[in-house]
Amino acid sequence: MEFIDGLKKEEYTDFVYSHPNGHFLKSYEWGQVSKERGLIPYYVGMRDGEKLVASALLLKKSLPLGYSYFYIPRGYTIDYDNYELLKQFTLEIKKFTKQHKSLFFKIDPDIYLHHIDCCAQVIPDDDNHYELVDQFLKMGFQRRKLTKFFETMQPRFTFRVSLDDMDAVRKRYSKTVHRFVKLADKYGVKVHVGSKENLSDFVRLMKLTEKRQSFFSHEYDFYEKFYELFGENGYVDLLYATVDVKQVLVVIQEDLDKLDVAKEENRDRYQKLVHMKAHFQALDSRHEKIVSAYFNVNYGNKSWYLYGANDMDYKLTYANYKLFDFQIENAYRHQKEIFDEFGTIGDVHTDKSVIGLHEFKKKFGGEYTEFIGEFDYITRPFMYFVFMKLVPLYRKPMKFFRHLRVRFQKDYS
């Protein structure tokens, strides 16, 4: 076995893209995009003779005094059942990262822990990866706390839609989805596959969502770099939905005209339509407007819903439901096997606002999936201990200033 610390793009991509546990976060392109976030990518692997049998994207984060740590997004590209190879590759990565004065390296494999039901309760069966977790611990990894929300580098829970057949996929949607997609059609919502020209509208929507939900999004340059790098090989689609306010108002008026207000059961409906009409009359009706936009990554046998944003002024057109359905259909057209909704929560009884995101994604009938979590391989124990104590002290003021920036950012409406 030979450890390779500088795999070329073509060989690396051929291996990761076609591997059963390939992932866009392991891709050559993601390493290049990560440079925009101050990380240094290394593409390493193991060869058995002439055959590449393992690879990993190592993202180096430089720290003061020449120290560093490495993050290996979604773990190695490897046969995880081959424990001997897994152990050997880990030891080689340990040697490599120690040469860079690493404190630790982190992995979070794209492997489910066990099966769970809609309430996040474990379904008792033999189809799990408990043994793999034990192997990681035997190799020297430390398992991080199993989180329920979005505290980790990547989401620990997601919904995954099996793209066996679009008719079958849509049969698994909730009744609410079907009803709202029909309403979107009624209001004339149109969906499109966009281009780089639509990036400015996408970022506008992201900034609107950032301000509304107080989360941190990237700047235009990041999304542009992402789109350019992943777009070279057709790995990314920018999808968007448009609304024509004039058409929406026509539909509302038609509904008002049909109602017999003399009937008591129609009065509440009438008042809602009047308020809805007033709302849309106050919006810009000079042209069709992009009101929802999603970034989809199509890599290997999967497609991921990575970034998405909506203009809530157009919420009642249900454009987001129609666009979500469209992106699943788009993944099917790309002949992918799985559509990954890329993140939800593991506490379905929470009163936090993220429960709304969970309930929305759940409606599209995907399999609720829990990953095995994060594992740290510590290479300098004392410095790792210091680092883990200092990081929360650093992140707290950074989070505060980010919220301030979001609160006082310019108006993107």
Short mmCIF file of C-alpha atoms in Angstrom, two decimals:
data_model
loop_
_atom_site.label_atom_id
_atom_site.label_comp_id
_atom_site.label_asym_id
_atom_site.label_seq_id
_atom_site.Cartn_x
_atom_site.Cartn_y
_atom_site.Cartn_z
CA MET A 1 0.00 0.00 0.00
CA GLU A 2 1.23 3.47 -0.89
CA PHE A 3 0.02 6.75 0.60
CA ILE A 4 -0.33 9.56 -1.96
CA ASP A 5 -0.33 13.14 -0.67
CA GLY A 6 -1.05 14.94 -3.95
CA LEU A 7 -3.63 13.22 -6.13
CA LYS A 8 -4.24 14.86 -9.50
CA LYS A 9 -7.69 16.28 -10.21
CA GLU A 10 -8.70 13.75 -12.88
CA GLU A 11 -7.74 10.63 -10.92
CA TYR A 12 -9.19 12.02 -7.71
CA THR A 13 -12.50 12.99 -9.34
CA ASP A 14 -12.90 9.71 -11.23
CA PHE A 15 -12.55 7.81 -7.96
CA VAL A 16 -14.80 9.98 -5.76
CA TYR A 17 -17.53 10.59 -8.33
CA SER A 18 -18.05 6.89 -9.09
CA HIS A 19 -17.60 5.56 -5.54
CA PRO A 20 -20.69 4.26 -3.65
CA ASN A 21 -20.05 6.70 -0.80
CA GLY A 22 -18.90 9.61 -2.95
CA HIS A 23 -20.17 13.04 -1.92
CA PHE A 24 -19.95 16.56 -3.32
CA LEU A 25 -18.30 17.66 -0.05
CA LYS A 26 -15.45 15.28 -0.91
CA SER A 27 -15.14 16.63 -4.43
CA TYR A 28 -12.12 18.37 -5.91
CA GLU A 29 -14.33 21.40 -6.53
CA TRP A 30 -15.40 21.71 -2.89
CA GLY A 31 -11.75 21.86 -1.92
CA GLN A 32 -11.27 24.79 -4.29
CA VAL A 33 -14.42 26.54 -3.07
CA SER A 34 -13.18 26.13 0.50
CA LYS A 35 -10.26 28.41 -0.28
CA GLU A 36 -12.84 31.22 -0.23
CA ARG A 37 -13.32 30.42 3.46
CA GLY A 38 -9.62 30.51 4.29
CA LEU A 39 -9.06 26.76 4.16
CA ILE A 40 -6.24 24.94 2.33
CA PRO A 41 -7.24 21.75 0.48
CA TYR A 42 -5.11 18.60 0.24
CA TYR A 43 -6.15 15.62 -1.88
CA VAL A 44 -4.73 12.40 -0.48
CA GLY A 45 -5.25 8.70 -1.15
CA MET A 46 -4.03 5.12 -0.89
CA ARG A 47 -2.95 2.92 -3.77
CA ASP A 48 -2.81 -0.84 -3.83
CA GLY A 49 -0.41 -1.37 -6.71
CA GLU A 50 -1.84 0.71 -9.56
CA LYS A 51 -5.34 0.83 -8.08
CA LEU A 52 -6.62 3.73 -5.97
CA VAL A 53 -8.51 2.23 -3.01
CA ALA A 54 -9.11 5.26 -0.77
CA SER A 55 -9.11 9.03 -0.91
CA ALA A 56 -9.87 12.02 1.30
CA LEU A 57 -10.21 15.77 1.01
CA LEU A 58 -8.28 17.36 3.88
CA LEU A 59 -9.16 20.97 4.63
CA LYS A 60 -6.49 22.68 6.69
CA LYS A 61 -7.35 25.52 9.05
CA SER A 62 -4.30 27.48 10.14
CA LEU A 63 -4.05 28.51 13.79
CA PRO A 64 -1.69 30.83 15.70
CA LEU A 65 1.92 29.73 16.37
CA GLY A 66 2.00 27.57 13.25
CA TYR A 67 -0.55 25.07 14.54
CA SER A 68 -3.51 23.81 12.53
CA TYR A 69 -6.38 21.39 12.44
CA PHE A 70 -7.89 19.43 9.56
CA TYR A 71 -11.48 18.76 8.63
CA ILE A 72 -12.27 15.83 6.30
CA PRO A 73 -15.81 16.61 5.12
CA ARG A 74 -18.08 13.57 5.15
CA GLY A 75 -15.12 11.34 5.90
CA TYR A 76 -13.01 9.18 3.62
CA THR A 77 -13.98 7.77 0.26
CA ILE A 78 -13.28 4.16 1.15
CA ASP A 79 -14.81 0.75 1.77
CA TYR A 80 -15.72 1.20 5.43
CA ASP A 81 -16.15 -2.55 5.83
CA ASN A 82 -12.43 -3.03 5.16
CA TYR A 83 -11.23 -2.26 8.69
CA GLU A 84 -7.58 -3.00 7.94
CA LEU A 85 -7.54 -0.47 5.08
CA LEU A 86 -9.49 2.00 7.23
CA LYS A 87 -6.93 1.71 10.03
CA GLN A 88 -3.93 2.02 7.71
CA PHE A 89 -5.35 5.06 5.92
CA THR A 90 -6.12 6.73 9.26
CA LEU A 91 -2.54 6.21 10.48
CA GLU A 92 -1.17 7.70 7.25
CA ILE A 93 -3.42 10.73 7.62
CA LYS A 94 -2.28 11.07 11.22
CA LYS A 95 1.36 11.20 10.03
CA PHE A 96 0.52 13.67 7.26
CA THR A 97 -1.43 16.07 9.49
CA LYS A 98 1.20 15.96 12.27
CA GLN A 99 3.72 17.27 9.74
CA HIS A 100 1.51 20.37 9.61
CA LYS A 101 1.49 20.74 13.43
CA SER A 102 -2.13 19.64 13.61
CA LEU A 103 -3.95 19.45 16.91
CA PHE A 104 -6.50 17.02 15.49
CA PHE A 105 -8.36 16.00 12.38
CA LYS A 106 -12.12 15.60 12.21
CA ILE A 107 -14.31 13.25 10.15
CA ASP A 108 -18.12 13.04 9.91
CA PRO A 109 -18.85 10.11 7.57
CA ASP A 110 -21.90 10.20 5.31
CA ILE A 111 -23.10 6.92 6.85
CA TYR A 112 -26.37 6.38 8.71
CA LEU A 113 -26.18 5.27 12.32
CA HIS A 114 -29.41 3.27 12.38
CA HIS A 115 -32.95 3.54 11.08
CA ILE A 116 -35.34 5.96 12.80
CA ASP A 117 -39.07 6.59 12.57
CA CYS A 118 -40.82 9.92 12.02
CA CYS A 119 -40.45 10.73 15.73
CA ALA A 120 -36.66 10.15 15.59
CA GLN A 121 -37.01 6.96 17.63
CA VAL A 122 -34.68 4.08 16.78
CA ILE A 123 -36.22 1.24 14.81
CA PRO A 124 -34.70 -1.90 16.37
CA ASP A 125 -33.14 -4.06 13.67
CA ASP A 126 -29.70 -5.35 12.66
CA ASP A 127 -29.24 -2.74 9.92
CA ASN A 128 -26.98 -0.27 11.71
CA HIS A 129 -23.36 0.86 11.87
CA TYR A 130 -22.63 0.41 15.57
CA GLU A 131 -19.68 -1.84 14.75
CA LEU A 132 -18.12 0.85 12.57
CA VAL A 133 -18.43 3.32 15.44
CA ASP A 134 -16.61 0.82 17.67
CA GLN A 135 -13.86 0.46 15.07
CA PHE A 136 -13.34 4.23 14.98
CA LEU A 137 -12.99 4.27 18.76
CA LYS A 138 -10.50 1.38 18.65
CA MET A 139 -8.44 3.27 16.07
CA GLY A 140 -8.08 6.18 18.47
CA PHE A 141 -10.88 8.52 17.41
CA GLN A 142 -12.91 10.35 20.03
CA ARG A 143 -16.60 10.60 19.31
CA ARG A 144 -18.10 14.04 19.66
CA LYS A 145 -21.46 14.61 21.34
CA LEU A 146 -24.43 13.43 19.29
CA THR A 147 -26.27 16.66 18.53
CA LYS A 148 -29.92 17.23 17.65
CA PHE A 149 -29.72 20.53 15.78
CA PHE A 150 -27.15 22.25 13.55
CA GLU A 151 -24.21 22.50 15.95
CA THR A 152 -21.88 20.29 13.90
CA MET A 153 -19.87 21.00 10.74
CA GLN A 154 -22.55 19.28 8.63
CA PRO A 155 -26.15 18.38 9.52
CA ARG A 156 -26.44 15.13 11.49
CA PHE A 157 -30.00 14.52 10.31
CA THR A 158 -31.58 14.80 6.90
CA PHE A 159 -34.40 13.54 4.70
CA ARG A 160 -33.48 11.47 1.65
CA VAL A 161 -35.87 10.91 -1.24
CA SER A 162 -35.41 7.71 -3.25
CA LEU A 163 -35.76 8.63 -6.93
CA ASP A 164 -37.17 5.33 -8.12
CA ASP A 165 -39.93 6.91 -10.22
CA MET A 166 -41.45 10.40 -10.11
CA ASP A 167 -45.01 9.11 -9.86
CA ALA A 168 -43.98 6.99 -6.88
CA VAL A 169 -42.04 9.91 -5.38
CA ARG A 170 -45.05 12.23 -5.57
CA LYS A 171 -47.34 9.62 -4.06
CA ARG A 172 -45.20 9.88 -0.93
CA TYR A 173 -45.81 13.64 -0.66
CA SER A 174 -48.25 14.81 1.98
CA LYS A 175 -51.71 16.02 0.97
CA THR A 176 -50.59 19.52 1.93
CA VAL A 177 -47.85 19.49 -0.70
CA HIS A 178 -50.24 18.41 -3.44
CA ARG A 179 -52.73 21.09 -2.43
CA PHE A 180 -50.12 23.87 -2.31
CA VAL A 181 -48.52 22.88 -5.62
CA LYS A 182 -51.97 23.08 -7.23
CA LEU A 183 -52.46 26.53 -5.70
CA ALA A 184 -49.05 27.61 -7.03
CA ASP A 185 -50.14 26.46 -10.48
CA LYS A 186 -53.41 28.36 -10.06
CA TYR A 187 -51.52 31.57 -9.23
CA GLY A 188 -49.30 31.12 -12.25
CA VAL A 189 -46.02 30.33 -10.49
CA LYS A 190 -43.36 29.38 -13.02
CA VAL A 191 -40.20 27.37 -12.32
CA HIS A 192 -36.94 27.56 -14.24
CA VAL A 193 -33.39 26.25 -14.46
CA GLY A 194 -31.33 29.42 -14.18
CA SER A 195 -27.85 30.58 -15.11
CA LYS A 196 -25.09 32.71 -13.69
CA GLU A 197 -27.14 35.78 -14.61
CA ASN A 198 -29.60 34.84 -11.87
CA LEU A 199 -26.99 34.80 -9.09
CA SER A 200 -27.70 38.38 -8.05
CA ASP A 201 -31.37 37.53 -7.44
CA PHE A 202 -30.37 34.40 -5.56
CA VAL A 203 -28.07 36.40 -3.26
CA ARG A 204 -30.80 39.03 -2.80
CA LEU A 205 -33.13 36.32 -1.57
CA MET A 206 -30.45 34.80 0.66
CA LYS A 207 -29.88 38.18 2.30
CA LEU A 208 -33.62 38.63 2.84
CA THR A 209 -33.78 35.22 4.51
CA GLU A 210 -30.64 35.96 6.53
CA LYS A 211 -32.19 39.11 7.94
CA ARG A 212 -35.51 37.39 8.66
CA GLN A 213 -34.08 34.31 10.35
CA SER A 214 -30.83 35.81 11.76
CA PHE A 215 -28.53 33.22 10.22
CA PHE A 216 -25.23 33.86 8.45
CA SER A 217 -25.05 33.52 4.67
CA HIS A 218 -22.15 33.98 2.28
CA GLU A 219 -21.41 36.97 0.12
CA TYR A 220 -21.88 37.11 -3.66
CA ASP A 221 -18.23 36.16 -4.40
CA PHE A 222 -18.59 32.83 -2.61
CA TYR A 223 -21.70 31.78 -4.53
CA GLU A 224 -20.14 32.97 -7.79
CA LYS A 225 -17.01 30.87 -7.19
CA PHE A 226 -19.15 27.89 -6.21
CA TYR A 227 -21.29 28.21 -9.33
CA GLU A 228 -18.28 28.59 -11.63
CA LEU A 229 -16.29 25.66 -10.22
CA PHE A 230 -19.16 23.19 -9.92
CA GLY A 231 -20.69 24.43 -13.14
CA GLU A 232 -17.64 23.50 -15.23
CA ASN A 233 -18.76 19.87 -15.24
CA GLY A 234 -22.49 20.47 -14.85
CA TYR A 235 -22.53 19.63 -11.14
CA VAL A 236 -24.72 22.57 -10.08
CA ASP A 237 -28.15 23.93 -10.99
CA LEU A 238 -29.59 27.24 -9.90
CA LEU A 239 -33.36 26.79 -9.84
CA TYR A 240 -35.83 29.59 -9.32
CA ALA A 241 -39.55 30.39 -9.27
CA THR A 242 -41.21 33.53 -10.58
CA VAL A 243 -44.51 35.23 -9.83
CA ASP A 244 -46.46 37.75 -11.90
CA VAL A 245 -48.39 39.90 -9.42
CA LYS A 246 -50.87 40.99 -12.08
CA GLN A 247 -51.83 37.38 -12.73
CA VAL A 248 -52.17 36.67 -9.02
CA LEU A 249 -54.55 39.62 -8.66
CA VAL A 250 -56.66 38.37 -11.57
CA VAL A 251 -57.04 34.97 -9.87
CA ILE A 252 -57.94 36.58 -6.53
CA GLN A 253 -60.57 38.75 -8.18
CA GLU A 254 -62.05 35.75 -9.98
CA ASP A 255 -62.32 33.95 -6.62
CA LEU A 256 -64.00 36.99 -5.07
CA ASP A 257 -66.49 37.19 -7.91
CA LYS A 258 -67.44 33.54 -7.48
CA LEU A 259 -68.17 33.83 -3.76
CA ASP A 260 -71.75 34.29 -2.62
CA VAL A 261 -71.14 36.60 0.33
CA ALA A 262 -74.72 36.19 1.47
CA LYS A 263 -73.79 32.71 2.66
CA GLU A 264 -72.32 32.78 6.15
CA GLU A 265 -69.77 30.05 5.43
CA ASN A 266 -68.16 32.24 2.76
CA ARG A 267 -67.64 35.36 4.86
CA ASP A 268 -64.32 34.36 6.39
CA ARG A 269 -63.06 33.25 3.00
CA TYR A 270 -64.17 36.55 1.50
CA GLN A 271 -62.32 38.60 4.13
CA LYS A 272 -59.14 36.57 3.63
CA LEU A 273 -59.29 37.17 -0.12
CA VAL A 274 -59.83 40.90 0.43
CA HIS A 275 -56.76 41.08 2.66
CA MET A 276 -54.80 38.98 0.17
CA LYS A 277 -55.80 41.29 -2.66
CA ALA A 278 -54.70 44.36 -0.70
CA HIS A 279 -51.38 42.68 0.11
CA PHE A 280 -50.56 41.92 -3.52
CA GLN A 281 -51.78 45.33 -4.72
CA ALA A 282 -49.07 46.85 -2.51
CA LEU A 283 -46.33 44.84 -4.24
CA ASP A 284 -44.42 45.75 -7.38
CA SER A 285 -46.45 44.55 -10.37
CA ARG A 286 -44.30 45.97 -13.16
CA HIS A 287 -42.66 42.65 -14.02
CA GLU A 288 -42.36 39.01 -13.05
CA LYS A 289 -40.24 38.63 -9.94
CA ILE A 290 -37.97 35.82 -8.75
CA VAL A 291 -39.40 34.90 -5.35
CA SER A 292 -37.70 31.56 -4.56
CA ALA A 293 -34.29 30.24 -5.58
CA TYR A 294 -32.37 27.05 -4.75
CA PHE A 295 -28.83 25.77 -5.32
CA ASN A 296 -28.78 22.06 -6.24
CA VAL A 297 -25.58 20.01 -6.49
CA ASN A 298 -25.66 16.90 -8.69
CA TYR A 299 -22.67 14.67 -7.97
CA GLY A 300 -22.20 10.93 -8.26
CA ASN A 301 -25.46 9.10 -7.68
CA LYS A 302 -27.05 11.86 -5.58
CA SER A 303 -28.44 15.38 -5.76
CA TRP A 304 -28.44 17.79 -2.81
CA TYR A 305 -30.58 20.80 -1.95
CA LEU A 306 -27.75 22.95 -0.64
CA TYR A 307 -28.82 26.59 -0.38
CA GLY A 308 -32.29 28.07 -0.68
CA ALA A 309 -34.19 31.25 0.04
CA ASN A 310 -37.67 32.73 -0.37
CA ASP A 311 -39.27 36.16 -0.43
CA MET A 312 -42.01 35.89 2.19
CA ASP A 313 -44.03 38.69 0.57
CA TYR A 314 -45.07 36.01 -1.93
CA LYS A 315 -45.64 33.23 0.57
CA LEU A 316 -49.32 32.85 -0.32
CA THR A 317 -48.45 31.85 -3.89
CA TYR A 318 -46.73 28.71 -2.49
CA ALA A 319 -43.88 29.16 -4.95
CA ASN A 320 -41.49 27.42 -2.53
CA TYR A 321 -43.57 24.22 -2.63
CA LYS A 322 -43.65 24.17 -6.41
CA LEU A 323 -39.91 24.87 -6.61
CA PHE A 324 -39.09 22.13 -4.09
CA ASP A 325 -41.06 19.64 -6.17
CA PHE A 326 -39.28 20.92 -9.28
CA GLN A 327 -35.83 20.37 -7.79
CA ILE A 328 -36.69 16.77 -6.93
CA GLU A 329 -37.90 16.27 -10.49
CA ASN A 330 -34.72 17.95 -11.74
CA ALA A 331 -32.62 15.45 -9.77
CA TYR A 332 -34.64 12.63 -11.33
CA ARG A 333 -33.97 14.05 -14.79
CA HIS A 334 -30.27 14.01 -13.95
CA GLN A 335 -30.74 10.27 -13.37
CA LYS A 336 -29.71 10.45 -9.72
CA GLU A 337 -30.72 7.74 -7.29
CA ILE A 338 -31.12 9.88 -4.17
CA PHE A 339 -32.25 13.43 -3.51
CA ASP A 340 -30.80 14.65 -0.20
CA GLU A 341 -32.61 17.57 1.47
CA PHE A 342 -29.34 18.37 3.26
CA GLY A 343 -30.24 18.94 6.81
CA THR A 344 -32.97 18.86 9.43
CA ILE A 345 -33.19 18.43 13.19
CA GLY A 346 -33.28 15.40 15.46
CA ASP A 347 -35.68 16.78 18.08
CA VAL A 348 -39.16 16.74 16.58
CA HIS A 349 -40.75 18.11 19.78
CA THR A 350 -38.68 21.27 20.02
CA ASP A 351 -40.30 24.70 20.27
CA LYS A 352 -37.40 26.28 18.35
CA SER A 353 -38.22 27.98 15.06
CA VAL A 354 -36.28 25.34 13.07
CA ILE A 355 -39.19 22.96 13.59
CA GLY A 356 -40.86 24.79 10.70
CA LEU A 357 -38.01 23.82 8.37
CA HIS A 358 -38.26 20.23 9.58
CA GLU A 359 -42.01 20.02 9.01
CA PHE A 360 -41.68 21.56 5.54
CA LYS A 361 -39.03 19.07 4.39
CA LYS A 362 -40.83 16.15 6.01
CA LYS A 363 -43.87 16.76 3.80
CA PHE A 364 -41.94 15.59 0.71
CA GLY A 365 -41.81 11.97 1.84
CA GLY A 366 -38.08 11.40 2.25
CA GLU A 367 -36.53 8.84 4.57
CA TYR A 368 -35.63 10.40 7.91
CA THR A 369 -31.89 9.72 8.28
CA GLU A 370 -29.49 10.01 11.22
CA PHE A 371 -25.73 10.01 10.52
CA ILE A 372 -23.11 8.48 12.82
CA GLY A 373 -21.73 11.85 13.91
CA GLU A 374 -18.36 13.55 14.24
CA PHE A 375 -15.10 11.92 15.32
CA ASP A 376 -11.87 13.72 16.28
CA TYR A 377 -8.47 12.09 16.02
CA ILE A 378 -6.32 14.02 18.49
CA THR A 379 -2.67 14.44 17.55
CA ARG A 380 -1.60 16.94 20.25
CA PRO A 381 -3.70 16.28 23.38
CA PHE A 382 -2.72 19.31 25.49
CA MET A 383 -3.09 21.84 22.65
CA TYR A 384 -6.38 20.19 21.66
CA PHE A 385 -7.64 20.68 25.22
CA VAL A 386 -6.63 24.37 25.13
CA PHE A 387 -8.21 24.80 21.69
CA MET A 388 -11.53 23.28 22.79
CA LYS A 389 -11.64 25.63 25.79
CA LEU A 390 -10.82 28.76 23.79
CA VAL A 391 -13.09 28.19 20.77
CA PRO A 392 -16.38 28.91 22.63
CA LEU A 393 -14.87 32.11 24.02
CA TYR A 394 -14.00 33.21 20.48
CA ARG A 395 -17.25 32.16 18.84
CA LYS A 396 -19.57 33.95 21.28
CA PRO A 397 -18.50 37.53 20.37
CA MET A 398 -18.20 36.54 16.69
CA LYS A 399 -21.80 35.35 16.74
CA PHE A 400 -22.86 38.60 18.39
CA PHE A 401 -21.17 40.75 15.75
CA ARG A 402 -22.63 38.62 12.95
CA HIS A 403 -26.12 39.23 14.34
CA LEU A 404 -25.37 42.95 14.44
CA ARG A 405 -24.22 42.88 10.83
CA VAL A 406 -27.36 41.05 9.76
CA ARG A 407 -29.59 43.38 11.74
CA PHE A 408 -28.17 46.55 10.20
CA GLN A 409 -27.44 45.31 6.69
CA LYS A 410 -28.92 47.21 3.77
CA ASP A 411 -32.43 46.50 2.53
CA TYR A 412 -32.43 43.78 -0.17
CA SER A 413 -36.17 43.75 -0.82
#
